[in-house]
Amino acid sequence: MTVLVAYAPAAEGREALTEGIKEAHLRKADLLIVNIGRGHHDLEAQEVQELEGQLTAAGLALTIESSVLADPGDAVIQIAQERNVDMIVIGLRHRSMVGKLILGSTVQRILLDATCPVLAVRADKL
């Protein structure tokens, strides 16, 4: 079993990682991180060290995967299908009324096109 976290170095990405760790423990699954932030092909060294520390503390190994696809939503979908993941976890942030209408192309693509369950978590909990 594998839980994929669609990660961005922002509040919503950190919340997705926190929930992804919980889901991985609950399901006794591996955790796979796919970077969907700007320049989503590589994370900065400091960010990788922080992720590694957080996952080591949680008793999980750090596995980061990237894609050559330009669209991060497409990358998450492709990697999820190739790796046959059991769940995708993605973070959401507060949006204005117009933002809610649009939702965001990355999140929308993942929610609509994923072939496995998607857990969407809010970074700005009520």
PDB file of C-alpha atoms in Angstrom:
ATOM      1  CA  MET A   1       0.000   0.000   0.000  1.00  0.00           C
ATOM      2  CA  THR A   2       1.122   3.528  -0.750  1.00  0.00           C
ATOM      3  CA  VAL A   3      -0.187   6.963   0.229  1.00  0.00           C
ATOM      4  CA  LEU A   4       0.853   9.762  -2.136  1.00  0.00           C
ATOM      5  CA  VAL A   5       1.155  13.292  -0.754  1.00  0.00           C
ATOM      6  CA  ALA A   6       0.895  16.091  -3.307  1.00  0.00           C
ATOM      7  CA  TYR A   7       3.372  18.406  -1.587  1.00  0.00           C
ATOM      8  CA  ALA A   8       4.149  22.080  -2.005  1.00  0.00           C
ATOM      9  CA  PRO A   9       6.460  24.028   0.330  1.00  0.00           C
ATOM     10  CA  ALA A  10       3.565  26.073   1.744  1.00  0.00           C
ATOM     11  CA  ALA A  11       0.977  25.756   4.524  1.00  0.00           C
ATOM     12  CA  GLU A  12      -1.326  23.568   2.444  1.00  0.00           C
ATOM     13  CA  GLY A  13       1.557  21.264   1.513  1.00  0.00           C
ATOM     14  CA  ARG A  14       2.639  20.911   5.133  1.00  0.00           C
ATOM     15  CA  GLU A  15      -0.929  20.103   6.181  1.00  0.00           C
ATOM     16  CA  ALA A  16      -1.177  17.500   3.410  1.00  0.00           C
ATOM     17  CA  LEU A  17       2.077  15.959   4.657  1.00  0.00           C
ATOM     18  CA  THR A  18       0.830  15.855   8.264  1.00  0.00           C
ATOM     19  CA  GLU A  19      -2.377  14.108   7.201  1.00  0.00           C
ATOM     20  CA  GLY A  20      -0.488  11.862   4.784  1.00  0.00           C
ATOM     21  CA  ILE A  21       1.735  10.658   7.634  1.00  0.00           C
ATOM     22  CA  LYS A  22      -1.380   9.865   9.694  1.00  0.00           C
ATOM     23  CA  GLU A  23      -2.948   7.961   6.797  1.00  0.00           C
ATOM     24  CA  ALA A  24       0.275   6.022   6.130  1.00  0.00           C
ATOM     25  CA  HIS A  25       0.401   4.932   9.782  1.00  0.00           C
ATOM     26  CA  LEU A  26      -3.297   4.078   9.842  1.00  0.00           C
ATOM     27  CA  ARG A  27      -3.042   1.985   6.678  1.00  0.00           C
ATOM     28  CA  LYS A  28       0.444   0.613   7.438  1.00  0.00           C
ATOM     29  CA  ALA A  29       1.444   2.032   4.056  1.00  0.00           C
ATOM     30  CA  ASP A  30       4.480   3.592   2.436  1.00  0.00           C
ATOM     31  CA  LEU A  31       4.473   7.350   1.912  1.00  0.00           C
ATOM     32  CA  LEU A  32       5.360   8.873  -1.458  1.00  0.00           C
ATOM     33  CA  ILE A  33       5.833  12.627  -1.845  1.00  0.00           C
ATOM     34  CA  VAL A  34       5.283  14.356  -5.177  1.00  0.00           C
ATOM     35  CA  ASN A  35       6.360  18.004  -5.255  1.00  0.00           C
ATOM     36  CA  ILE A  36       3.697  20.186  -6.877  1.00  0.00           C
ATOM     37  CA  GLY A  37       5.133  23.580  -5.885  1.00  0.00           C
ATOM     38  CA  ARG A  38       6.577  26.095  -8.313  1.00  0.00           C
ATOM     39  CA  GLY A  39       9.524  24.564 -10.094  1.00  0.00           C
ATOM     40  CA  HIS A  40       7.966  21.245  -9.087  1.00  0.00           C
ATOM     41  CA  HIS A  41      10.764  19.116 -10.473  1.00  0.00           C
ATOM     42  CA  ASP A  42      13.150  19.700  -7.553  1.00  0.00           C
ATOM     43  CA  LEU A  43      12.854  20.747  -3.925  1.00  0.00           C
ATOM     44  CA  GLU A  44      15.546  22.889  -2.313  1.00  0.00           C
ATOM     45  CA  ALA A  45      18.083  21.027  -0.156  1.00  0.00           C
ATOM     46  CA  GLN A  46      16.835  22.661   3.067  1.00  0.00           C
ATOM     47  CA  GLU A  47      13.256  21.604   2.326  1.00  0.00           C
ATOM     48  CA  VAL A  48      14.378  18.022   1.653  1.00  0.00           C
ATOM     49  CA  GLN A  49      16.254  17.972   4.986  1.00  0.00           C
ATOM     50  CA  GLU A  50      13.160  19.221   6.825  1.00  0.00           C
ATOM     51  CA  LEU A  51      11.001  16.580   5.152  1.00  0.00           C
ATOM     52  CA  GLU A  52      13.530  13.878   5.939  1.00  0.00           C
ATOM     53  CA  GLY A  53      13.604  14.922   9.608  1.00  0.00           C
ATOM     54  CA  GLN A  54       9.825  14.968   9.905  1.00  0.00           C
ATOM     55  CA  LEU A  55       9.439  11.569   8.272  1.00  0.00           C
ATOM     56  CA  THR A  56      12.284   9.997  10.251  1.00  0.00           C
ATOM     57  CA  ALA A  57      10.589  11.183  13.455  1.00  0.00           C
ATOM     58  CA  ALA A  58       7.383   9.529  12.215  1.00  0.00           C
ATOM     59  CA  GLY A  59       9.225   6.285  11.453  1.00  0.00           C
ATOM     60  CA  LEU A  60       8.813   6.595   7.674  1.00  0.00           C
ATOM     61  CA  ALA A  61      11.339   6.746   4.858  1.00  0.00           C
ATOM     62  CA  LEU A  62      11.526   9.774   2.576  1.00  0.00           C
ATOM     63  CA  THR A  63      10.576   8.938  -0.993  1.00  0.00           C
ATOM     64  CA  ILE A  64      10.230  11.856  -3.396  1.00  0.00           C
ATOM     65  CA  GLU A  65       9.230  11.404  -6.989  1.00  0.00           C
ATOM     66  CA  SER A  66       8.971  13.915  -9.793  1.00  0.00           C
ATOM     67  CA  SER A  67       7.761  13.973 -13.363  1.00  0.00           C
ATOM     68  CA  VAL A  68       8.868  15.668 -16.546  1.00  0.00           C
ATOM     69  CA  LEU A  69       5.284  16.817 -17.138  1.00  0.00           C
ATOM     70  CA  ALA A  70       4.836  20.584 -16.959  1.00  0.00           C
ATOM     71  CA  ASP A  71       1.468  20.448 -15.179  1.00  0.00           C
ATOM     72  CA  PRO A  72       1.777  19.337 -11.524  1.00  0.00           C
ATOM     73  CA  GLY A  73      -1.777  17.930 -11.507  1.00  0.00           C
ATOM     74  CA  ASP A  74      -0.954  15.727 -14.479  1.00  0.00           C
ATOM     75  CA  ALA A  75       2.272  14.681 -12.740  1.00  0.00           C
ATOM     76  CA  VAL A  76       0.406  13.574  -9.597  1.00  0.00           C
ATOM     77  CA  ILE A  77      -2.159  11.631 -11.640  1.00  0.00           C
ATOM     78  CA  GLN A  78       0.542   9.968 -13.759  1.00  0.00           C
ATOM     79  CA  ILE A  79       2.702   8.970 -10.783  1.00  0.00           C
ATOM     80  CA  ALA A  80      -0.343   7.758  -8.819  1.00  0.00           C
ATOM     81  CA  GLN A  81      -1.336   5.502 -11.699  1.00  0.00           C
ATOM     82  CA  GLU A  82       2.191   4.252 -12.394  1.00  0.00           C
ATOM     83  CA  ARG A  83       2.814   3.452  -8.715  1.00  0.00           C
ATOM     84  CA  ASN A  84      -0.733   2.122  -8.159  1.00  0.00           C
ATOM     85  CA  VAL A  85      -1.192   4.256  -5.029  1.00  0.00           C
ATOM     86  CA  ASP A  86      -4.082   3.631  -2.671  1.00  0.00           C
ATOM     87  CA  MET A  87      -4.764   7.259  -1.738  1.00  0.00           C
ATOM     88  CA  ILE A  88      -3.736  10.791  -2.676  1.00  0.00           C
ATOM     89  CA  VAL A  89      -3.592  13.505  -0.001  1.00  0.00           C
ATOM     90  CA  ILE A  90      -3.650  17.133  -1.138  1.00  0.00           C
ATOM     91  CA  GLY A  91      -3.870  20.390   0.804  1.00  0.00           C
ATOM     92  CA  LEU A  92      -6.284  23.220   0.128  1.00  0.00           C
ATOM     93  CA  ARG A  93      -6.077  26.859   1.159  1.00  0.00           C
ATOM     94  CA  HIS A  94      -8.763  29.434   1.816  1.00  0.00           C
ATOM     95  CA  ARG A  95     -10.054  31.008  -1.367  1.00  0.00           C
ATOM     96  CA  SER A  96     -12.220  34.000  -2.184  1.00  0.00           C
ATOM     97  CA  MET A  97     -15.662  33.499  -3.725  1.00  0.00           C
ATOM     98  CA  VAL A  98     -14.159  33.675  -7.213  1.00  0.00           C
ATOM     99  CA  GLY A  99     -11.334  31.364  -6.154  1.00  0.00           C
ATOM    100  CA  LYS A 100     -13.885  28.870  -4.878  1.00  0.00           C
ATOM    101  CA  LEU A 101     -15.592  28.925  -8.250  1.00  0.00           C
ATOM    102  CA  ILE A 102     -12.313  28.180 -10.030  1.00  0.00           C
ATOM    103  CA  LEU A 103     -10.915  25.969  -7.177  1.00  0.00           C
ATOM    104  CA  GLY A 104      -7.486  25.748  -8.746  1.00  0.00           C
ATOM    105  CA  SER A 105      -6.458  23.750 -11.759  1.00  0.00           C
ATOM    106  CA  THR A 106      -4.071  21.415  -9.914  1.00  0.00           C
ATOM    107  CA  VAL A 107      -6.519  20.457  -7.177  1.00  0.00           C
ATOM    108  CA  GLN A 108      -9.418  20.276  -9.589  1.00  0.00           C
ATOM    109  CA  ARG A 109      -7.534  18.009 -11.990  1.00  0.00           C
ATOM    110  CA  ILE A 110      -6.495  15.662  -9.171  1.00  0.00           C
ATOM    111  CA  LEU A 111      -9.991  15.513  -7.670  1.00  0.00           C
ATOM    112  CA  LEU A 112     -11.637  14.842 -11.024  1.00  0.00           C
ATOM    113  CA  ASP A 113      -9.087  12.549 -12.679  1.00  0.00           C
ATOM    114  CA  ALA A 114      -7.623  10.441  -9.875  1.00  0.00           C
ATOM    115  CA  THR A 115      -8.422   6.737 -10.076  1.00  0.00           C
ATOM    116  CA  CYS A 116      -8.022   6.285  -6.303  1.00  0.00           C
ATOM    117  CA  PRO A 117      -9.534   8.053  -3.276  1.00  0.00           C
ATOM    118  CA  VAL A 118      -8.375  11.654  -2.699  1.00  0.00           C
ATOM    119  CA  LEU A 119      -8.251  13.224   0.762  1.00  0.00           C
ATOM    120  CA  ALA A 120      -8.334  17.025   0.542  1.00  0.00           C
ATOM    121  CA  VAL A 121      -7.357  18.826   3.755  1.00  0.00           C
ATOM    122  CA  ARG A 122      -7.535  22.505   4.610  1.00  0.00           C
ATOM    123  CA  ALA A 123      -4.456  24.331   5.774  1.00  0.00           C
ATOM    124  CA  ASP A 124      -6.528  27.036   7.464  1.00  0.00           C
ATOM    125  CA  LYS A 125      -8.729  24.920   9.712  1.00  0.00           C
ATOM    126  CA  LEU A 126     -11.775  26.587  11.181  1.00  0.00           C
TER     127      LEU A 126
END
